[in-house]
Coordinates of C-alpha atoms and ligand atoms in Angstrom, one line a residue:
M264 CA -9.5 -16.0 -21.3
N265 CA -6.9 -18.3 -22.2
P266 CA -8.5 -21.7 -22.2
K267 CA -5.5 -23.1 -20.7
W268 CA -5.7 -20.9 -17.6
N269 CA -9.1 -21.6 -17.4
G270 CA -8.8 -25.4 -17.3
Q271 CA -5.8 -24.8 -14.7
F272 CA -7.7 -22.6 -12.2
S273 CA -11.4 -23.2 -12.6
C274 CA -11.3 -26.0 -10.1
F275 CA -10.7 -23.4 -7.4
D276 CA -14.4 -22.3 -7.7
L277 CA -14.5 -20.0 -4.8
V278 CA -11.8 -17.8 -5.9
A279 CA -11.7 -18.4 -9.6
Q280 CA -13.1 -16.1 -12.2
T281 CA -15.9 -18.0 -13.8
G282 CA -17.1 -15.2 -16.1
A283 CA -20.4 -14.3 -14.5
C284 CA -19.1 -13.4 -10.9
A285 CA -18.2 -9.8 -10.2
P286 CA -14.9 -9.1 -8.7
V287 CA -14.4 -9.5 -5.0
V288 CA -14.2 -6.3 -3.1
V289 CA -12.3 -6.8 0.3
R290 CA -13.4 -4.7 3.2
V291 CA -10.7 -3.8 5.8
G292 CA -12.0 -1.5 8.4
N293 CA -13.5 1.4 6.3
V294 CA -11.2 0.7 3.4
E295 CA -12.0 -1.2 0.2
I296 CA -9.6 -3.2 -1.8
G297 CA -10.5 -4.2 -5.2
G298 CA -13.1 -1.7 -5.6
G299 CA -11.0 0.6 -7.8
D300 CA -8.9 2.5 -5.2
F301 CA -5.2 1.9 -5.2
V302 CA -4.7 1.1 -1.6
V303 CA -1.2 1.4 0.1
M304 CA -0.2 -0.5 3.2
A305 CA 2.8 0.8 4.6
G306 CA 5.0 0.6 7.8
P307 CA 8.0 -1.2 9.3
C308 CA 9.0 -4.8 8.8
A309 CA 8.7 -5.3 12.7
V310 CA 7.1 -3.3 15.3
E311 CA 10.1 -2.4 17.4
S312 CA 9.2 0.5 19.9
E313 CA 6.5 2.9 20.3
G314 CA 8.4 5.9 19.1
Q315 CA 9.4 4.0 15.9
L316 CA 6.0 2.7 15.1
M317 CA 4.1 6.1 15.9
R318 CA 6.7 8.1 13.6
T319 CA 6.1 5.7 10.9
A320 CA 2.4 5.6 11.3
E321 CA 1.8 9.4 11.3
A322 CA 4.1 9.6 8.3
V323 CA 2.6 7.1 6.2
V324 CA -0.9 8.4 6.8
A325 CA 0.0 12.0 5.9
A326 CA 1.5 10.7 2.5
G327 CA -1.7 8.7 1.7
A328 CA -1.4 5.2 3.1
R329 CA -4.6 3.6 4.3
I330 CA -3.4 0.5 6.1
L331 CA -0.4 0.3 8.6
R332 CA 1.7 -2.8 8.3
G333 CA 4.1 -4.1 11.2
G334 CA 5.2 -7.4 12.3
A335 CA 4.8 -8.4 15.8
Y336 CA 5.5 -12.1 15.2
K337 CA 8.4 -12.3 12.7
P338 CA 9.2 -15.3 10.4
R339 CA 12.9 -14.8 10.3
S340 CA 15.3 -16.6 7.9
S341 CA 17.8 -16.8 10.9
P342 CA 16.9 -18.4 14.1
Y343 CA 19.4 -15.9 15.7
A344 CA 17.4 -12.8 14.3
F345 CA 15.0 -10.7 16.1
Q346 CA 11.6 -12.6 16.3
G347 CA 9.3 -9.7 17.2
L348 CA 7.7 -8.1 20.2
G349 CA 4.7 -10.6 20.1
I350 CA 1.7 -9.2 22.1
E351 CA 3.6 -6.1 23.0
G352 CA 3.9 -5.5 19.3
L353 CA 0.2 -5.7 18.9
K354 CA -0.8 -3.5 21.5
L355 CA 1.4 -0.9 19.8
L356 CA -0.4 -1.4 16.7
R357 CA -3.7 -0.8 18.3
K358 CA -2.3 2.2 19.7
A359 CA -1.2 3.6 16.1
R360 CA -4.6 2.7 14.9
E361 CA -6.3 4.8 17.6
A362 CA -3.7 7.6 16.8
T363 CA -4.0 7.7 13.2
G364 CA -7.4 5.9 12.2
L365 CA -5.2 3.6 10.0
A366 CA -6.4 -0.1 9.6
I367 CA -3.8 -2.7 10.7
V368 CA -2.4 -5.6 8.8
T369 CA -0.1 -8.2 10.8
E370 CA 1.2 -11.5 10.3
A371 CA -0.2 -14.7 12.3
M372 CA 2.6 -17.3 12.0
S373 CA 0.9 -20.3 13.8
E374 CA -2.8 -21.4 14.2
E375 CA -2.2 -20.9 18.0
D376 CA -1.7 -17.2 17.5
V377 CA -4.7 -16.5 15.1
D378 CA -7.5 -15.6 17.8
L379 CA -4.9 -13.3 19.7
V380 CA -3.8 -11.7 16.5
A381 CA -7.5 -11.2 15.3
E382 CA -8.2 -9.2 18.3
Y383 CA -5.9 -6.6 17.1
A384 CA -5.5 -6.8 13.2
D385 CA -7.8 -5.8 10.7
L386 CA -6.3 -7.8 8.3
M387 CA -4.5 -11.1 8.9
Q388 CA -1.2 -11.7 6.9
V389 CA -0.1 -14.9 5.8
G390 CA 3.7 -14.7 5.2
T391 CA 5.5 -16.5 2.1
R392 CA 6.7 -19.3 4.4
S393 CA 3.2 -20.1 5.7
M394 CA 1.3 -20.1 2.3
E395 CA 1.0 -24.1 2.3
N396 CA 0.4 -24.2 6.3
Y397 CA -3.1 -25.4 5.7
A398 CA -3.9 -25.7 9.5
L399 CA -3.1 -22.1 9.7
L400 CA -5.0 -21.1 6.7
E401 CA -8.2 -23.1 7.7
K402 CA -7.9 -21.3 11.2
L403 CA -7.7 -18.0 9.5
G404 CA -10.5 -18.7 7.1
G405 CA -12.7 -19.1 10.3
C406 CA -11.3 -16.1 12.2
G407 CA -13.7 -13.4 11.2
R408 CA -11.1 -11.2 9.6
P409 CA -10.0 -10.8 6.0
V410 CA -6.9 -12.5 5.0
L411 CA -3.9 -11.0 3.1
L412 CA -2.3 -14.2 1.4
K413 CA 1.4 -13.6 0.4
R414 CA 2.6 -16.0 -2.6
G415 CA 4.9 -18.8 -1.4
M416 CA 8.5 -17.9 -2.7
T417 CA 8.5 -21.1 -4.7
A418 CA 4.8 -21.3 -5.4
T419 CA 3.3 -21.4 -8.8
L420 CA 0.3 -19.4 -9.3
E421 CA -1.9 -22.7 -9.2
E422 CA -0.6 -23.4 -5.8
F423 CA -1.0 -19.9 -4.9
L424 CA -4.8 -19.8 -5.7
R425 CA -5.1 -23.4 -4.2
S426 CA -4.2 -21.8 -0.8
A427 CA -6.6 -19.0 -1.4
Q428 CA -9.3 -21.8 -2.0
V429 CA -8.4 -23.5 1.3
I430 CA -9.0 -20.2 3.1
A431 CA -12.2 -19.4 1.3
M432 CA -13.5 -23.1 1.9
A433 CA -13.1 -22.1 5.7
M434 CA -14.7 -18.9 5.7
P435 CA -18.1 -18.5 7.1
R436 CA -21.0 -17.9 5.0
I437 CA -21.4 -14.3 5.9
T438 CA -18.9 -13.5 3.0
N439 CA -21.9 -14.0 0.8
G440 CA -19.8 -15.9 -1.9
N441 CA -17.2 -12.9 -1.8
P442 CA -14.2 -14.5 0.1
Q443 CA -12.3 -11.9 2.0
I444 CA -9.0 -12.5 0.7
V445 CA -6.4 -10.4 -0.9
L446 CA -3.3 -11.9 -2.8
C447 CA 0.0 -10.4 -2.5
E448 CA 2.7 -11.0 -5.2
R449 CA 6.0 -10.3 -3.1
G450 CA 8.7 -11.8 -5.6
I451 CA 9.6 -15.6 -6.2
R452 CA 13.2 -17.3 -6.0
T453 CA 14.7 -17.6 -9.2
F454 CA 18.4 -18.0 -10.3
E455 CA 18.8 -14.3 -10.3
T456 CA 20.7 -12.8 -7.3
A457 CA 21.0 -9.2 -8.1
T458 CA 17.5 -8.7 -6.4
R459 CA 16.2 -10.6 -3.2
N460 CA 13.4 -12.0 -5.0
T461 CA 12.2 -12.0 -8.7
L462 CA 9.1 -9.6 -8.9
D463 CA 6.7 -11.7 -11.2
I464 CA 4.9 -8.8 -12.7
A465 CA 3.0 -10.9 -15.0
A466 CA 1.4 -12.6 -12.0
V467 CA -0.7 -9.5 -11.5
P468 CA -2.8 -9.4 -14.8
V469 CA -2.8 -13.2 -14.9
L470 CA -4.4 -13.4 -11.3
K471 CA -6.6 -10.6 -11.7
T472 CA -7.8 -12.5 -14.9
V473 CA -8.2 -15.9 -13.4
S474 CA -9.4 -15.1 -10.2
R475 CA -12.0 -12.8 -8.6
L476 CA -9.8 -11.7 -5.8
P477 CA -7.9 -8.4 -5.4
V478 CA -4.1 -8.4 -6.1
I479 CA -1.6 -6.3 -4.4
V480 CA 2.2 -6.0 -4.9
D481 CA 5.1 -6.1 -2.3
P482 CA 7.9 -4.5 -3.9
S483 CA 10.1 -4.3 -0.8
H484 CA 10.6 -8.1 -0.4
A485 CA 10.7 -8.4 -4.2
A486 CA 13.6 -5.9 -4.4
G487 CA 15.5 -6.4 -1.4
V488 CA 17.1 -2.9 -1.8
R489 CA 15.2 0.2 -1.3
S490 CA 16.4 2.0 -4.4
L491 CA 14.4 -0.4 -6.5
V492 CA 11.1 -0.1 -4.5
P493 CA 9.6 3.0 -6.2
V494 CA 10.0 1.9 -9.8
L495 CA 8.5 -1.6 -9.0
A496 CA 5.6 0.1 -7.3
R497 CA 5.1 2.2 -10.6
A498 CA 5.1 -1.1 -12.5
A499 CA 2.4 -2.7 -10.2
A500 CA 0.2 0.4 -10.7
V501 CA 0.4 0.2 -14.4
V502 CA -0.3 -3.6 -14.7
G503 CA -3.4 -3.1 -12.7
A504 CA -2.7 -4.0 -9.1
D505 CA -5.1 -3.1 -6.4
G506 CA -2.6 -1.6 -4.1
L507 CA 1.0 -2.1 -2.4
L508 CA 2.6 -3.4 0.7
V509 CA 5.6 -1.4 1.4
E510 CA 8.2 -1.4 4.2
V511 CA 9.1 2.0 5.7
H512 CA 11.2 2.8 8.7
P513 CA 12.3 6.1 10.3
A514 CA 15.9 5.0 10.5
P515 CA 16.4 2.1 8.1
D516 CA 20.3 1.6 9.0
K517 CA 19.0 0.7 12.5
A518 CA 16.2 -1.4 11.7
M519 CA 16.0 -4.7 13.3
S520 CA 14.7 -6.3 10.2
D521 CA 14.7 -5.5 6.5
G522 CA 16.3 -2.2 6.8
E523 CA 18.1 -2.6 3.4
Q524 CA 14.7 -2.5 1.7
S525 CA 12.9 -0.1 4.0
L526 CA 12.2 3.1 2.5
T527 CA 12.9 6.4 4.8
L528 CA 9.9 8.5 5.6
P529 CA 10.7 11.1 3.2
Q530 CA 11.5 8.6 0.5
F531 CA 8.1 7.0 1.0
H532 CA 6.4 10.4 0.7
D533 CA 8.1 11.0 -2.5
M534 CA 7.2 7.4 -3.8
M535 CA 3.6 8.4 -3.2
D536 CA 3.8 11.6 -5.1
D537 CA 5.7 10.2 -8.0
L538 CA 3.3 7.5 -8.4
E539 CA 0.5 9.8 -9.4
P540 CA 1.0 9.7 -13.4
Y541 CA 1.1 6.0 -13.1
L542 CA -2.0 5.6 -11.1
A543 CA -3.5 7.9 -13.9
I544 CA -2.3 5.4 -16.7
R545 CA -4.0 2.6 -14.5
D546 CA -7.4 4.5 -14.1
A547 CA -7.4 5.4 -17.7
A548 CA -7.2 2.0 -18.9
R549 CA -10.7 1.1 -20.2
Q550 CA -10.6 -2.1 -18.2
P551 CA -8.5 -2.3 -15.1
V552 CA -6.6 -5.3 -16.7
P553 CA -6.2 -5.6 -20.5
Q554 CA -8.2 -8.4 -21.9
L555 CA -5.8 -11.1 -22.4
A556 CA -5.9 -12.6 -25.7
V557 CA -6.2 -16.4 -26.4
V558 CA -2.7 -17.2 -27.6
G559 CA -2.2 -20.7 -29.1
G560 CA 0.8 -22.6 -30.2
N561 CA 3.5 -21.0 -27.9
D562 CA 5.9 -23.2 -26.0
Ligands
PEP979 C1 6.9 -9.3 5.7 O1 5.9 -8.7 5.1 O2 7.7 -8.6 6.6 C2 7.4 -10.7 5.4 C3 8.2 -11.4 6.5 O3 7.2 -10.9 4.2 P1 7.3 -12.5 3.4 O4 6.5 -13.4 4.2 O5 6.8 -12.0 2.0 O6 8.7 -12.6 3.3
MN980 MN1 10.1 -7.7 6.0

């Protein structure tokens, strides 16, 4: 390992890779993340209606997704935008789980919502805007569910792992020293405007090297446009990600949020099919992540 990284991250002892510890496997319902499988989570940005959610859930499970995503509480950039269905959305997610067997990932935006969301979700999402909301992170650590932590859009990897450490410190001992946290690279804000965010693809092998936690990629919020999503998903597979979080909608042009970056149901099916050779490359690698050489003297 690059000694610089070691010094930078080893203080986050519950989540850092210290050499002797095995990678963490996160259990979400009957799905294991970080155990070798490439786990795809897919679904609409926001839960809008029973028809929209059920159609999407049935299509994504048929295409190979293991976890259904859908926001019931939406952190929107504009205060005038749709804020989500709240508890009605959670109930629809539960219904979709019963119909398809998919586990559910959904966001809790404030500490007051955590107990309620935890009754319905199998995996608790922390959005990019909440990555440094420590009161929320501490509450999530104690809620008894695994946590999907998205990288803050202006956060360094050090800050990202610091937030993971905050959650891990609040996690009860039943995790047996294996904090049930999945990291999600979802693009960061840079000077580039051609994409909504800049997918920091190097974050995946760096995080896989310096931390014990599984790492997934959200190509949808990184790209901002649906045409780029499949190719970024391939890149994620090849660099050794443990899975994806992808937005899918039966009628993206009518979506109440993030329609431009949502795949149609057939496009999601094609994306999954087309991933296969890239997953074979990932699985054929002798180690999931290349050993990163110690490099010295670079600026
Ligand atoms: C989302 O997953 O729909 C979302 C709001 O993501 P982010 O927090 O990464 O913007
Ligand atoms: Mn979204």
